[in-house]
Amino acid sequence: RATFGHELDFDPQAKAPQLQDFLSEIFDDVSEEERAARCLLVQEFAGAAMFGIATKYQKALLLIGEGRNGKSQLLHILKACVPDCAVSALPPSQWDGNLARFRVVLLRDSLLNSVDDIKPTEFVDAVSFKQIVTGDLITGEYKNRDSFKFHPRCAHVFSTNTIPSVTDFSEGF
């Protein structure tokens, strides 16, 4: 029932020292305990994306910080974990509105939705955001065709220099 595969030999004992060094370097401004937790978070996030189970966690990853801090490299690494045909780049500001039903179809077959440089002035609709990140049933439509319903299953990672504006300040968001 898998829809994507990777051309590699699986070795459960394999080590990734370059990845560990990179993650340690980008998280060098926190305690050892926090650094270890963040490294595990990134690895778990990549695994959830690869297996199409990210919506079960009901979380998105938001990389925040000024330039030259590893955000782009981390996005590049995460995108390399899934086949190119399973990566989308649809910002949350386009998940709602008049044309959203045509845009959200890009998420239908995606395992990872990776967006560089979310603008802080872009409004993020909290209702649409929650529906898509949690994998709720949404409606999509290809132009000049009937609409259809689907559950998005992709992981979402966004990069920004500052936090974008939102209207929902609840714990759920």
Coordinates of N, CA and C in Angstrom, one line a residue:
R1 N 0.8 -1.2 0.0 CA 0.0 0.0 0.0 C 0.8 1.3 0.0
A2 N 2.1 1.1 -0.1 CA 3.0 2.3 -0.2 C 2.9 2.9 -1.5
T3 N 2.9 4.3 -1.6 CA 2.8 5.0 -2.8 C 4.2 5.6 -3.3
F4 N 5.2 5.5 -2.4 CA 6.5 6.0 -2.7 C 7.5 5.0 -2.1
G5 N 8.7 5.0 -2.7 CA 9.7 4.2 -2.2 C 11.1 4.9 -2.3
H6 N 12.0 4.3 -1.6 CA 13.4 4.9 -1.6 C 14.3 3.8 -2.1
E7 N 15.2 4.2 -3.0 CA 16.2 3.3 -3.6 C 17.4 3.2 -2.6
L8 N 17.4 2.5 -1.6 CA 18.5 2.3 -0.6 C 18.3 1.0 0.2
D9 N 19.5 0.6 0.7 CA 19.5 -0.6 1.5 C 19.3 -0.1 3.0
F10 N 18.3 -0.6 3.7 CA 18.1 -0.2 5.1 C 19.1 -0.9 6.0
D11 N 19.7 -0.1 6.8 CA 20.6 -0.6 7.8 C 20.2 0.1 9.1
P12 N 19.6 -0.7 10.0 CA 19.1 -0.1 11.3 C 20.3 0.4 12.2
Q13 N 21.5 -0.1 11.9 CA 22.6 0.3 12.8 C 23.4 1.5 12.1
A14 N 23.0 2.0 11.0 CA 23.7 3.0 10.3 C 23.8 4.3 11.1
K15 N 24.9 5.0 11.0 CA 25.1 6.2 11.7 C 25.1 7.4 10.7
A16 N 24.8 8.6 11.1 CA 24.8 9.7 10.3 C 25.5 10.9 11.0
P17 N 26.9 10.7 11.0 CA 27.6 11.7 11.8 C 27.5 13.1 11.2
Q18 N 27.5 13.3 9.9 CA 27.4 14.6 9.4 C 26.1 15.3 9.7
L19 N 25.0 14.5 9.7 CA 23.7 15.1 10.1 C 23.7 15.4 11.6
Q20 N 24.3 14.6 12.4 CA 24.3 14.9 13.9 C 25.2 16.1 14.1
D21 N 26.3 16.2 13.4 CA 27.1 17.4 13.6 C 26.4 18.7 13.2
F22 N 25.7 18.6 12.0 CA 24.9 19.8 11.5 C 23.8 20.2 12.5
L23 N 23.1 19.2 13.0 CA 22.0 19.5 14.0 C 22.6 20.1 15.3
S24 N 23.7 19.5 15.7 CA 24.3 20.1 16.9 C 24.8 21.5 16.7
E25 N 25.3 21.8 15.5 CA 25.7 23.1 15.3 C 24.6 24.2 15.2
I26 N 23.5 23.8 14.6 CA 22.4 24.8 14.5 C 21.7 25.0 15.8
F27 N 21.8 24.0 16.7 CA 21.2 24.2 18.0 C 22.2 24.4 19.1
D28 N 23.3 25.0 18.8 CA 24.4 25.2 19.7 C 24.1 26.3 20.8
D29 N 23.0 27.0 20.7 CA 22.7 28.1 21.6 C 21.8 27.6 22.8
V30 N 21.6 26.3 22.9 CA 20.7 25.8 24.0 C 21.5 24.8 24.8
S31 N 20.9 24.4 25.9 CA 21.5 23.4 26.7 C 21.7 22.0 26.0
E32 N 22.5 21.2 26.5 CA 22.7 19.8 25.9 C 21.4 19.1 25.9
E33 N 20.6 19.2 26.9 CA 19.3 18.5 27.0 C 18.4 19.0 25.9
E34 N 18.3 20.3 25.8 CA 17.4 20.9 24.8 C 17.9 20.6 23.4
R35 N 19.2 20.6 23.2 CA 19.8 20.3 21.9 C 19.4 18.9 21.5
A36 N 19.6 17.9 22.4 CA 19.2 16.5 22.1 C 17.7 16.4 21.8
A37 N 16.9 17.1 22.5 CA 15.4 17.0 22.2 C 15.1 17.6 20.8
R38 N 15.8 18.7 20.5 CA 15.5 19.3 19.1 C 16.0 18.4 18.0
C39 N 17.2 17.8 18.2 CA 17.7 16.8 17.2 C 16.7 15.7 17.0
L40 N 16.2 15.1 18.1 CA 15.2 14.0 18.0 C 14.0 14.5 17.3
L41 N 13.5 15.7 17.6 CA 12.3 16.3 17.0 C 12.5 16.3 15.5
V42 N 13.6 16.8 15.0 CA 13.9 16.9 13.6 C 13.8 15.5 12.9
Q43 N 14.5 14.6 13.6 CA 14.5 13.2 13.0 C 13.1 12.6 13.0
E44 N 12.4 12.8 14.1 CA 11.0 12.2 14.1 C 10.1 12.9 13.1
F45 N 10.3 14.2 12.9 CA 9.5 14.9 11.9 C 9.8 14.4 10.5
A46 N 11.1 14.2 10.2 CA 11.4 13.6 8.9 C 10.8 12.2 8.7
G47 N 10.9 11.4 9.8 CA 10.3 10.1 9.7 C 8.8 10.1 9.5
A48 N 8.1 11.0 10.2 CA 6.6 11.1 10.0 C 6.3 11.6 8.6
A49 N 7.1 12.5 8.0 CA 6.9 12.9 6.6 C 7.1 11.7 5.7
M50 N 8.2 11.0 5.9 CA 8.5 9.9 5.0 C 7.4 8.8 4.9
F51 N 6.8 8.6 6.1 CA 5.8 7.5 6.2 C 4.4 8.0 6.0
G52 N 4.2 9.3 5.8 CA 2.9 9.9 5.5 C 2.0 9.9 6.7
I53 N 2.6 10.0 7.9 CA 1.8 9.9 9.2 C 1.9 11.2 10.0
A54 N 2.4 12.3 9.4 CA 2.6 13.5 10.1 C 1.3 14.1 10.7
T55 N 0.2 13.9 10.0 CA -1.1 14.5 10.5 C -1.5 13.9 11.9
K56 N -1.0 12.7 12.2 CA -1.4 12.1 13.4 C -0.8 12.9 14.6
Y57 N 0.3 13.6 14.4 CA 0.9 14.4 15.4 C 0.3 15.7 15.6
Q58 N -0.5 16.2 14.5 CA -1.2 17.5 14.6 C -0.2 18.6 14.9
K59 N 0.9 18.6 14.2 CA 1.9 19.7 14.5 C 2.5 20.1 13.1
A60 N 3.0 21.3 13.0 CA 3.8 21.8 11.9 C 5.1 22.3 12.5
L61 N 6.1 22.3 11.7 CA 7.4 22.8 12.2 C 7.7 24.2 11.6
L62 N 7.9 25.2 12.5 CA 8.2 26.5 12.1 C 9.6 26.9 12.5
L63 N 10.4 27.1 11.5 CA 11.8 27.5 11.7 C 11.9 29.0 11.7
I64 N 12.3 29.6 12.9 CA 12.4 31.0 13.0 C 13.8 31.5 13.3
G65 N 14.2 32.6 12.7 CA 15.5 33.2 13.0 C 16.0 34.0 11.8
E66 N 16.9 34.9 12.2 CA 17.5 35.7 11.1 C 18.4 34.8 10.2
G67 N 18.9 35.3 9.2 CA 19.6 34.5 8.2 C 20.9 33.9 8.7
R68 N 21.5 33.0 7.9 CA 22.7 32.3 8.3 C 22.6 31.5 9.5
N69 N 21.5 30.8 9.7 CA 21.4 30.0 10.9 C 21.0 28.5 10.6
G70 N 21.0 28.1 9.4 CA 20.8 26.7 9.0 C 19.4 26.4 8.6
K71 N 18.5 27.4 8.6 CA 17.1 27.1 8.2 C 17.0 26.5 6.8
S72 N 17.6 27.1 5.8 CA 17.6 26.6 4.4 C 18.2 25.3 4.3
Q73 N 19.3 25.0 4.9 CA 20.0 23.7 4.8 C 19.1 22.6 5.4
L74 N 18.4 23.0 6.6 CA 17.5 22.0 7.2 C 16.4 21.7 6.3
L75 N 15.8 22.7 5.6 CA 14.7 22.4 4.7 C 15.2 21.6 3.5
H76 N 16.4 21.8 3.0 CA 17.0 21.0 2.0 C 17.1 19.5 2.4
I77 N 17.6 19.3 3.6 CA 17.7 17.9 4.1 C 16.3 17.3 4.2
L78 N 15.4 18.0 4.8 CA 14.0 17.4 4.9 C 13.4 17.1 3.6
K79 N 13.6 17.9 2.6 CA 13.1 17.7 1.2 C 13.7 16.5 0.6
A80 N 15.0 16.2 0.9 CA 15.7 15.1 0.4 C 15.2 13.8 0.9
C81 N 14.5 13.8 2.0 CA 14.0 12.6 2.7 C 12.8 12.0 1.9
V82 N 12.1 12.7 1.1 CA 11.0 12.3 0.3 C 11.2 12.5 -1.2
P83 N 10.6 11.7 -2.0 CA 10.7 11.9 -3.5 C 10.3 13.3 -3.9
D84 N 10.9 13.8 -4.9 CA 10.6 15.1 -5.4 C 9.1 15.3 -5.7
C85 N 8.5 14.2 -6.3 CA 7.1 14.3 -6.7 C 6.2 14.4 -5.4
A86 N 6.7 14.2 -4.2 CA 5.9 14.2 -3.0 C 6.2 15.4 -2.2
V87 N 6.8 16.4 -2.8 CA 7.1 17.7 -2.1 C 6.3 18.8 -2.7
S88 N 5.6 19.6 -1.9 CA 4.9 20.7 -2.3 C 5.4 22.0 -1.6
A89 N 5.0 23.2 -2.1 CA 5.4 24.4 -1.5 C 4.3 25.4 -1.5
L90 N 3.3 25.1 -0.7 CA 2.1 25.9 -0.6 C 2.0 26.6 0.7
P91 N 2.2 27.9 0.7 CA 2.2 28.7 2.0 C 0.8 28.7 2.7
P92 N 0.7 28.7 4.0 CA -0.6 28.7 4.7 C -1.5 29.9 4.3
S93 N -0.9 31.0 3.8 CA -1.8 32.1 3.4 C -2.6 31.8 2.2
Q94 N -2.3 30.7 1.5 CA -3.1 30.3 0.3 C -4.0 29.1 0.6
W95 N -4.1 28.7 1.9 CA -5.0 27.6 2.2 C -6.5 28.1 2.4
D96 N -6.7 29.3 2.3 CA -8.1 29.9 2.5 C -8.3 30.9 1.5
G97 N -9.6 31.1 1.2 CA -10.0 32.2 0.3 C -10.7 31.6 -1.0
N98 N -10.9 32.5 -1.9 CA -11.7 32.1 -3.1 C -11.0 31.0 -4.0
L99 N -9.7 31.1 -4.1 CA -9.0 30.1 -4.9 C -8.4 28.9 -4.2
A100 N -8.6 28.9 -2.9 CA -8.0 27.8 -2.1 C -8.4 26.4 -2.5
R101 N -9.6 26.2 -3.0 CA -10.0 24.8 -3.4 C -9.1 24.3 -4.6
F102 N -8.6 25.3 -5.4 CA -7.7 24.9 -6.5 C -6.3 24.7 -6.0
R103 N -5.9 25.4 -5.0 CA -4.5 25.4 -4.5 C -4.3 24.2 -3.6
V104 N -5.2 23.9 -2.7 CA -5.0 22.8 -1.8 C -4.8 21.4 -2.4
V105 N -5.2 21.3 -3.7 CA -5.0 20.0 -4.3 C -3.5 19.6 -4.4
L106 N -2.7 20.6 -4.3 CA -1.2 20.4 -4.4 C -0.8 19.5 -3.2
L107 N -1.6 19.6 -2.1 CA -1.3 18.8 -0.9 C -1.8 17.4 -1.0
R108 N -2.6 17.1 -1.9 CA -3.3 15.8 -2.0 C -2.3 14.6 -2.0
D109 N -1.2 14.7 -2.8 CA -0.3 13.5 -2.9 C 1.1 13.9 -2.3
S110 N 1.1 14.9 -1.5 CA 2.4 15.3 -0.9 C 2.6 14.6 0.4
L111 N 3.9 14.4 0.7 CA 4.4 13.9 2.0 C 5.0 15.0 2.8
L112 N 5.5 16.1 2.1 CA 6.1 17.2 2.8 C 5.7 18.5 2.1
N113 N 5.2 19.4 2.8 CA 4.9 20.8 2.3 C 6.0 21.7 2.9
S114 N 6.9 22.1 2.1 CA 8.1 22.9 2.6 C 8.0 24.3 2.0
V115 N 7.9 25.3 2.8 CA 7.8 26.7 2.3 C 8.9 27.5 2.9
D116 N 9.8 28.1 2.1 CA 10.8 29.0 2.5 C 10.3 30.4 2.7
D117 N 10.8 31.1 3.6 CA 10.5 32.5 3.8 C 9.0 32.9 3.8
I118 N 8.3 32.5 4.8 CA 6.9 33.0 5.0 C 7.0 34.4 5.4
K119 N 6.3 35.3 4.8 CA 6.3 36.7 5.1 C 5.5 37.0 6.4
P120 N 6.1 37.8 7.3 CA 5.4 38.1 8.6 C 4.1 38.8 8.4
T121 N 3.9 39.4 7.3 CA 2.6 40.2 7.1 C 1.6 39.3 6.5
E122 N 1.9 38.1 6.1 CA 0.9 37.2 5.5 C 0.0 36.7 6.6
F123 N -1.3 36.8 6.4 CA -2.3 36.4 7.3 C -2.5 34.9 7.2
V124 N -2.4 34.2 8.3 CA -2.6 32.8 8.4 C -4.0 32.5 9.0
D125 N -4.9 31.9 8.2 CA -6.3 31.6 8.7 C -6.2 30.4 9.6
A126 N -6.5 30.6 10.9 CA -6.3 29.5 11.9 C -7.2 28.3 11.6
V127 N -8.4 28.5 11.1 CA -9.3 27.4 10.9 C -8.8 26.5 9.8
S128 N -8.4 27.1 8.7 CA -7.9 26.3 7.5 C -6.6 25.6 7.9
F129 N -5.7 26.4 8.7 CA -4.4 25.9 9.1 C -4.6 24.6 9.9
K130 N -5.5 24.6 10.9 CA -5.8 23.5 11.8 C -6.3 22.3 11.0
Q131 N -7.2 22.6 10.0 CA -7.8 21.5 9.2 C -6.8 20.8 8.4
I132 N -5.9 21.5 7.8 CA -4.9 20.9 6.9 C -3.8 20.2 7.7
V133 N -3.3 20.9 8.8 CA -2.2 20.3 9.6 C -2.6 19.0 10.3
T134 N -3.9 19.0 10.7 CA -4.4 17.8 11.4 C -5.0 16.7 10.5
G135 N -5.0 17.0 9.2 CA -5.5 16.0 8.2 C -7.0 15.8 8.2
D136 N -7.7 16.9 8.6 CA -9.2 16.9 8.5 C -9.6 16.8 7.0
L137 N -10.8 16.3 6.8 CA -11.4 16.2 5.4 C -11.5 17.6 4.8
I138 N -10.9 17.9 3.7 CA -11.0 19.1 3.0 C -11.5 18.9 1.6
T139 N -12.0 20.0 0.9 CA -12.4 19.9 -0.5 C -11.4 20.5 -1.4
G140 N -11.1 19.8 -2.5 CA -10.2 20.4 -3.5 C -10.9 20.3 -4.8
E141 N -10.3 20.9 -5.8 CA -10.9 20.9 -7.1 C -9.9 21.3 -8.2
Y142 N -9.8 20.4 -9.2 CA -9.0 20.8 -10.4 C -9.9 21.6 -11.3
K143 N -9.3 22.6 -12.0 CA -10.2 23.5 -12.8 C -11.0 22.7 -13.8
N144 N -12.2 23.2 -13.9 CA -13.2 22.6 -14.9 C -13.5 21.1 -14.6
R145 N -13.3 20.7 -13.4 CA -13.7 19.3 -13.0 C -14.5 19.3 -11.7
D146 N -15.1 18.2 -11.4 CA -15.8 18.2 -10.1 C -14.9 18.3 -8.9
S147 N -15.5 18.8 -7.9 CA -14.7 18.9 -6.6 C -14.7 17.5 -6.0
F148 N -13.7 17.3 -5.1 CA -13.6 16.0 -4.4 C -13.1 16.3 -3.0
K149 N -13.2 15.4 -2.1 CA -12.8 15.5 -0.7 C -11.6 14.6 -0.5
F150 N -10.7 15.1 0.3 CA -9.5 14.2 0.7 C -8.9 14.7 2.0
H151 N -8.2 13.8 2.6 CA -7.5 14.1 3.9 C -6.0 14.3 3.6
P152 N -5.5 15.5 3.8 CA -4.1 15.8 3.6 C -3.3 14.9 4.6
R153 N -2.1 14.4 4.2 CA -1.3 13.6 5.1 C 0.1 14.1 5.2
C154 N 0.4 15.2 4.6 CA 1.8 15.7 4.6 C 2.2 16.4 5.8
A155 N 3.5 16.4 6.0 CA 4.1 17.2 7.1 C 4.3 18.6 6.6
H156 N 4.3 19.6 7.4 CA 4.4 21.0 7.0 C 5.6 21.6 7.8
V157 N 6.5 22.2 7.0 CA 7.6 22.9 7.6 C 7.8 24.3 6.9
F158 N 7.9 25.3 7.7 CA 7.9 26.7 7.2 C 9.1 27.4 7.8
S159 N 9.7 28.2 7.0 CA 10.9 29.0 7.4 C 10.5 30.5 7.4
T160 N 10.9 31.2 8.4 CA 10.6 32.7 8.5 C 11.6 33.4 9.4
N161 N 11.8 34.7 9.1 CA 12.6 35.5 10.0 C 11.9 35.9 11.3
T162 N 10.6 36.1 11.1 CA 9.7 36.5 12.3 C 8.4 35.7 12.2
I163 N 7.8 35.6 13.3 CA 6.5 34.8 13.3 C 5.4 35.5 12.6
P164 N 4.7 34.8 11.7 CA 3.6 35.4 10.9 C 2.4 35.7 11.8
S165 N 1.6 36.7 11.3 CA 0.4 37.1 12.1 C -0.7 36.0 12.1
V166 N -1.4 35.8 13.2 CA -2.5 34.9 13.3 C -3.6 35.5 14.1
T167 N -4.8 35.0 14.0 CA -5.9 35.5 14.8 C -6.3 34.6 15.9
D168 N -5.7 33.4 16.0 CA -6.1 32.4 17.0 C -5.0 32.3 18.0
F169 N -5.3 32.6 19.2 CA -4.3 32.5 20.3 C -4.6 31.4 21.3
S170 N -5.4 30.5 20.9 CA -5.8 29.4 21.7 C -4.7 28.3 21.9
E171 N -4.8 27.5 22.9 CA -3.8 26.4 23.1 C -3.8 25.5 21.9
G172 N -4.9 25.2 21.3 CA -5.0 24.3 20.2 C -4.2 24.8 19.0
F173 N -4.1 26.1 18.8 CA -3.3 26.6 17.7 C -1.9 26.7 18.1

